Coordinates of C-alpha atoms in Angstrom, one line a residue:
X1 CA -0.9 7.9 -18.7
X2 CA -4.0 7.3 -16.6
X3 CA -1.9 7.7 -13.4
X4 CA -0.6 11.0 -14.7
X5 CA -4.1 12.2 -15.6
X6 CA -5.3 11.3 -12.1
X7 CA -2.4 13.0 -10.4
X8 CA -3.1 16.5 -11.7
X9 CA -6.7 16.9 -10.5
X10 CA -5.8 15.2 -7.2
X11 CA -3.2 18.0 -6.6
X12 CA -5.9 20.6 -7.3
X13 CA -8.3 18.9 -4.9
X14 CA -5.7 18.6 -2.2
X15 CA -4.5 22.2 -2.5
X16 CA -8.1 23.6 -2.5
X17 CA -9.1 21.4 0.4
X18 CA -6.2 22.7 2.5
X19 CA -7.1 26.3 1.6
X20 CA -10.7 25.7 2.7
X21 CA -9.6 24.2 5.9
X22 CA -7.3 27.1 6.7
X23 CA -9.9 29.6 5.7
X24 CA -12.6 28.0 7.9
X25 CA -10.2 28.1 10.9
X26 CA -9.8 31.8 10.4
X27 CA -13.6 32.3 10.0
X28 CA -14.4 30.4 13.1
X29 CA -11.9 32.5 15.0
X30 CA -14.3 35.4 14.4
X31 CA -17.2 33.8 16.2
X32 CA -16.1 34.5 19.8
X33 CA -15.3 38.2 19.4
X34 CA -18.5 38.6 17.3
X35 CA -20.5 37.2 20.2
X36 CA -18.8 39.6 22.6
X37 CA -19.5 42.5 20.3
X38 CA -23.1 41.6 20.0
X39 CA -23.5 41.5 23.8
X40 CA -21.8 44.9 24.2
X41 CA -23.9 46.4 21.4
X42 CA -27.2 45.1 22.9
X43 CA -26.5 46.4 26.4
X44 CA -28.7 49.4 27.0
X45 CA -29.7 49.8 23.4
X46 CA -33.2 48.6 22.6
X47 CA -32.8 49.3 18.9
X48 CA -29.9 46.8 18.6
X49 CA -31.5 44.2 20.8
X50 CA -33.7 42.8 18.1
X51 CA -30.8 42.6 15.7
X52 CA -28.7 40.8 18.3
X53 CA -31.5 38.4 19.0
X54 CA -31.7 37.6 15.3
X55 CA -28.0 37.0 15.2
X56 CA -28.2 34.7 18.2
X57 CA -31.0 32.7 16.6
X58 CA -29.0 32.4 13.4
X59 CA -25.9 31.1 15.3
X60 CA -28.1 28.6 17.1
X61 CA -29.8 27.5 13.9
X62 CA -26.5 27.0 12.2
X63 CA -25.1 25.2 15.2
X64 CA -21.8 27.0 14.8
X65 CA -20.3 25.3 17.8
X66 CA -20.9 21.9 16.3
X67 CA -19.6 23.0 12.9
X68 CA -16.4 24.5 14.5
X69 CA -15.8 21.1 16.1
X70 CA -16.7 18.8 13.2
X71 CA -15.6 20.6 10.0
X72 CA -11.8 20.4 10.8
X73 CA -12.2 16.7 11.4
X74 CA -14.0 16.3 8.0
X75 CA -11.3 18.4 6.3
X76 CA -8.5 16.3 7.9
X77 CA -10.2 13.0 6.8
X78 CA -10.6 14.4 3.3
X79 CA -6.9 15.3 3.1
X80 CA -6.0 11.9 4.4
X81 CA -8.0 10.3 1.6
X82 CA -6.5 12.6 -1.0
X83 CA -3.0 11.8 0.2
X84 CA -3.8 8.0 0.0
X85 CA -5.0 8.4 -3.6
X86 CA -1.9 10.4 -4.4
X87 CA 0.4 7.7 -2.9
X88 CA -1.4 4.9 -4.8
X89 CA -1.0 6.9 -8.0
X90 CA 2.7 7.4 -7.3
X91 CA 3.1 3.7 -6.6
X92 CA 1.2 2.7 -9.7
X93 CA 3.5 5.0 -11.9
X94 CA 6.6 3.5 -10.3
X95 CA 5.3 -0.1 -10.5
X96 CA 4.2 0.2 -14.2
X97 CA 7.5 1.8 -15.4
X98 CA 9.2 -0.9 -17.5
X99 CA 12.7 0.1 -16.5
X100 CA 15.9 -0.9 -18.2
X101 CA 16.8 -4.2 -19.9
X102 CA 20.0 -4.1 -17.8
X103 CA 20.4 -4.4 -14.1
X104 CA 20.7 -1.3 -12.1
X105 CA 21.2 -0.6 -8.4
X106 CA 17.7 -0.5 -6.8
X107 CA 16.2 0.0 -3.4
X108 CA 14.5 -3.2 -2.4
X109 CA 12.5 -1.5 0.3
X110 CA 11.0 0.9 -2.3
X111 CA 10.2 -2.1 -4.6
X112 CA 8.4 -3.8 -1.7
X113 CA 6.4 -0.7 -0.6
X114 CA 5.4 0.2 -4.2
X115 CA 4.2 -3.3 -4.8
X116 CA 2.3 -3.5 -1.5
X117 CA 0.5 -0.3 -2.4
X118 CA -0.4 -1.5 -5.9
X119 CA -1.6 -4.9 -4.6
X120 CA -3.6 -3.3 -1.7
X121 CA -7.0 -4.4 -3.1
X122 CA -5.7 -8.1 -3.0
X123 CA -4.9 -8.1 0.7
X124 CA -6.7 -5.3 2.5
X125 CA -9.9 -7.2 3.2
X126 CA -8.2 -10.3 4.6
X127 CA -4.9 -9.2 6.2
X128 CA -3.0 -6.5 8.0
X129 CA 0.3 -5.6 6.3
X130 CA 3.4 -5.4 8.6
X131 CA 6.4 -3.7 7.0
X132 CA 8.3 -3.0 10.3
X133 CA 10.9 -5.5 9.3
X134 CA 12.2 -3.5 6.3
X135 CA 15.9 -2.7 7.0
X136 CA 16.4 1.1 6.5
X137 CA 20.2 0.5 6.0
X138 CA 19.8 -2.1 3.3
X139 CA 22.3 -1.4 0.5
X140 CA 21.3 -1.0 -3.2
X141 CA 21.0 -4.3 -5.0
X142 CA 21.6 -4.8 -8.8
X143 CA 18.3 -6.1 -10.2
X144 CA 15.9 -5.7 -13.0
X145 CA 13.2 -3.9 -11.1
X146 CA 10.1 -4.8 -13.2
X147 CA 10.6 -8.6 -13.1
X148 CA 11.5 -8.4 -9.4
X149 CA 8.3 -6.4 -8.7
X150 CA 6.4 -9.2 -10.5
X151 CA 8.0 -11.7 -8.1
X152 CA 7.1 -9.7 -5.0
X153 CA 3.5 -9.2 -6.4
X154 CA 3.1 -12.9 -6.8
X155 CA 4.2 -13.6 -3.2
X156 CA 1.8 -11.0 -1.8
X157 CA -1.1 -12.3 -3.9
X158 CA -0.3 -15.9 -2.8
X159 CA -0.1 -14.8 0.9
X160 CA -3.4 -13.0 0.7
X161 CA -5.1 -16.0 -0.9
X162 CA -3.7 -18.4 1.7
X163 CA -5.0 -16.1 4.5
X164 CA -8.4 -15.8 2.8
X165 CA -8.6 -19.6 2.8
X166 CA -7.6 -19.8 6.4
X167 CA -9.9 -17.1 7.8
X168 CA -12.8 -18.1 5.5
X169 CA -16.0 -16.2 6.6
X170 CA -14.8 -15.6 10.2
X171 CA -14.5 -11.9 9.8
X172 CA -11.0 -11.9 11.3
X173 CA -7.8 -10.9 9.5
X174 CA -4.5 -12.5 9.1
X175 CA -1.1 -10.8 8.9
X176 CA 1.4 -10.5 6.0
X177 CA 4.8 -9.6 7.2
X178 CA 7.6 -8.4 4.9
X179 CA 11.2 -7.9 6.0
X180 CA 14.5 -7.1 4.3
X181 CA 18.0 -7.9 5.5
X182 CA 21.5 -8.8 4.4
X183 CA 22.4 -12.4 5.1
X184 CA 25.7 -14.1 4.2
X185 CA 26.5 -11.6 1.4
X186 CA 23.0 -11.7 -0.1
X187 CA 20.1 -9.3 0.2
X188 CA 17.0 -11.1 1.5
X189 CA 13.3 -10.3 1.2
X190 CA 11.1 -12.4 3.5
X191 CA 7.3 -12.5 2.9
X192 CA 5.5 -14.4 5.6
X193 CA 1.8 -15.0 6.0
X194 CA -0.5 -16.5 8.7
X195 CA -2.4 -18.5 6.1
X196 CA -3.3 -22.1 5.9
X197 CA 0.2 -23.4 5.1
X198 CA 1.2 -26.2 2.8
X199 CA 1.7 -29.9 3.4
X200 CA 5.1 -31.4 2.4
X201 CA 3.9 -33.0 -0.8
X202 CA 2.7 -29.6 -2.1
X203 CA 5.9 -27.8 -1.0
X204 CA 8.0 -30.3 -3.0
X205 CA 6.1 -29.4 -6.2
X206 CA 5.1 -25.8 -5.6
X207 CA 7.7 -24.3 -8.1
X208 CA 6.8 -26.8 -10.9
X209 CA 5.3 -25.1 -14.0
X210 CA 1.5 -25.6 -14.2
X211 CA 1.2 -27.1 -10.7
X212 CA -1.5 -25.4 -8.7
X213 CA -3.7 -26.3 -5.7
X214 CA -6.2 -23.4 -6.6
X215 CA -9.6 -23.9 -8.0
X216 CA -10.1 -23.4 -11.8
X217 CA -9.9 -19.8 -12.7
X218 CA -7.9 -18.7 -9.7
X219 CA -4.5 -19.8 -10.8
X220 CA -2.6 -21.2 -13.7
X221 CA 0.3 -22.8 -11.8
X222 CA 2.7 -20.4 -13.7
X223 CA 3.2 -17.7 -11.1
X224 CA 5.6 -19.4 -8.7
X225 CA 7.5 -21.2 -11.5
X226 CA 8.1 -17.8 -13.3
X227 CA 9.0 -16.2 -10.0
X228 CA 11.6 -19.0 -9.3
X229 CA 13.0 -18.6 -12.8
X230 CA 13.4 -14.8 -12.4
X231 CA 15.2 -15.1 -9.1
X232 CA 17.5 -17.8 -10.4
X233 CA 18.4 -15.7 -13.4
X234 CA 19.3 -12.9 -11.0
X235 CA 21.8 -15.4 -9.5
X236 CA 19.6 -15.7 -6.5
X237 CA 17.4 -18.3 -4.7
X238 CA 13.7 -18.5 -3.9
X239 CA 13.1 -20.4 -0.7
X240 CA 10.1 -21.7 1.1
X241 CA 9.2 -22.7 4.7
X242 CA 5.6 -23.7 5.5
X243 CA 3.6 -25.5 8.1
X244 CA 0.0 -26.5 7.8
X245 CA -2.2 -24.4 10.0
X246 CA 0.5 -21.8 10.8
X247 CA 1.5 -20.2 7.5
X248 CA 4.1 -19.8 4.9
X249 CA 7.3 -17.8 4.5
X250 CA 8.9 -17.2 1.1
X251 CA 12.5 -15.9 1.0
X252 CA 14.0 -14.2 -2.0
X253 CA 17.8 -14.1 -1.8
X254 CA 19.7 -11.9 -4.3
X255 CA 23.5 -11.4 -4.6
X256 CA 24.8 -7.9 -3.7
X257 CA 27.1 -8.2 -6.7
X258 CA 25.8 -8.9 -10.2
X259 CA 26.7 -12.5 -11.1
X260 CA 23.5 -13.5 -12.9
X261 CA 22.2 -14.4 -16.4
X262 CA 20.6 -11.8 -18.6
X263 CA 16.8 -12.1 -18.5
X264 CA 15.4 -12.5 -22.0
X265 CA 11.9 -11.8 -23.3
X266 CA 8.9 -10.5 -21.4
X267 CA 7.8 -11.5 -18.0
X268 CA 4.3 -13.0 -17.6
X269 CA 1.9 -11.6 -14.9
X270 CA 2.6 -13.3 -11.6
X271 CA -1.1 -13.4 -10.6

């Protein structure tokens, strides 16, 4: 409901900003012929000379040349911001939609991009997001979209936190790379980060319920256990490769045909 309420005024603001931009372009187009007209009118006409001088002073005071150069840029940046807000609202509406209790063919790329947009505040300060690896020819995959979004969200949050730990206060950013593909009859989502990585003893326990390496208040140890359970009940597999100091890659493999259990009950937040 909040997303819907935001969307309507954003449309008004966007439409009106575009109108202002187009109108200003037309108004600035009048400046050059107006200047020529003033020169012609003042030539040999002492009565008009004072009016033209006043016009010239007004143009200089307003710095019309500067405005003609900078206002289109300001309008363009405003529209870019409006479009970004609108895209986040669309992603939020899609992400929050509970969907069906039964599997349906879904576009994994859309699930990824929607979740990335919703989780932007988690990663934007510490990482660049690379989605170049999303396969545009990926077939539709039978899934429960809401639980799967929770899994992807969990992976993104974990990646961002691992990078945050690695970069510390250096001011540099890491990279989160997400790719999709079809491998051996399964659809695959790979989520890789350039974070701190995990030692072998942590990797062996990372999917255990309540196991966490995070400080108190940052993690309950439930997220990855729930994610693993959701993927397993889809008939899939959640894999992990990690190296200390180099980063971690989680792989979500899902069958292209529905061979899984029915997910029962609610899905806890993956954060």
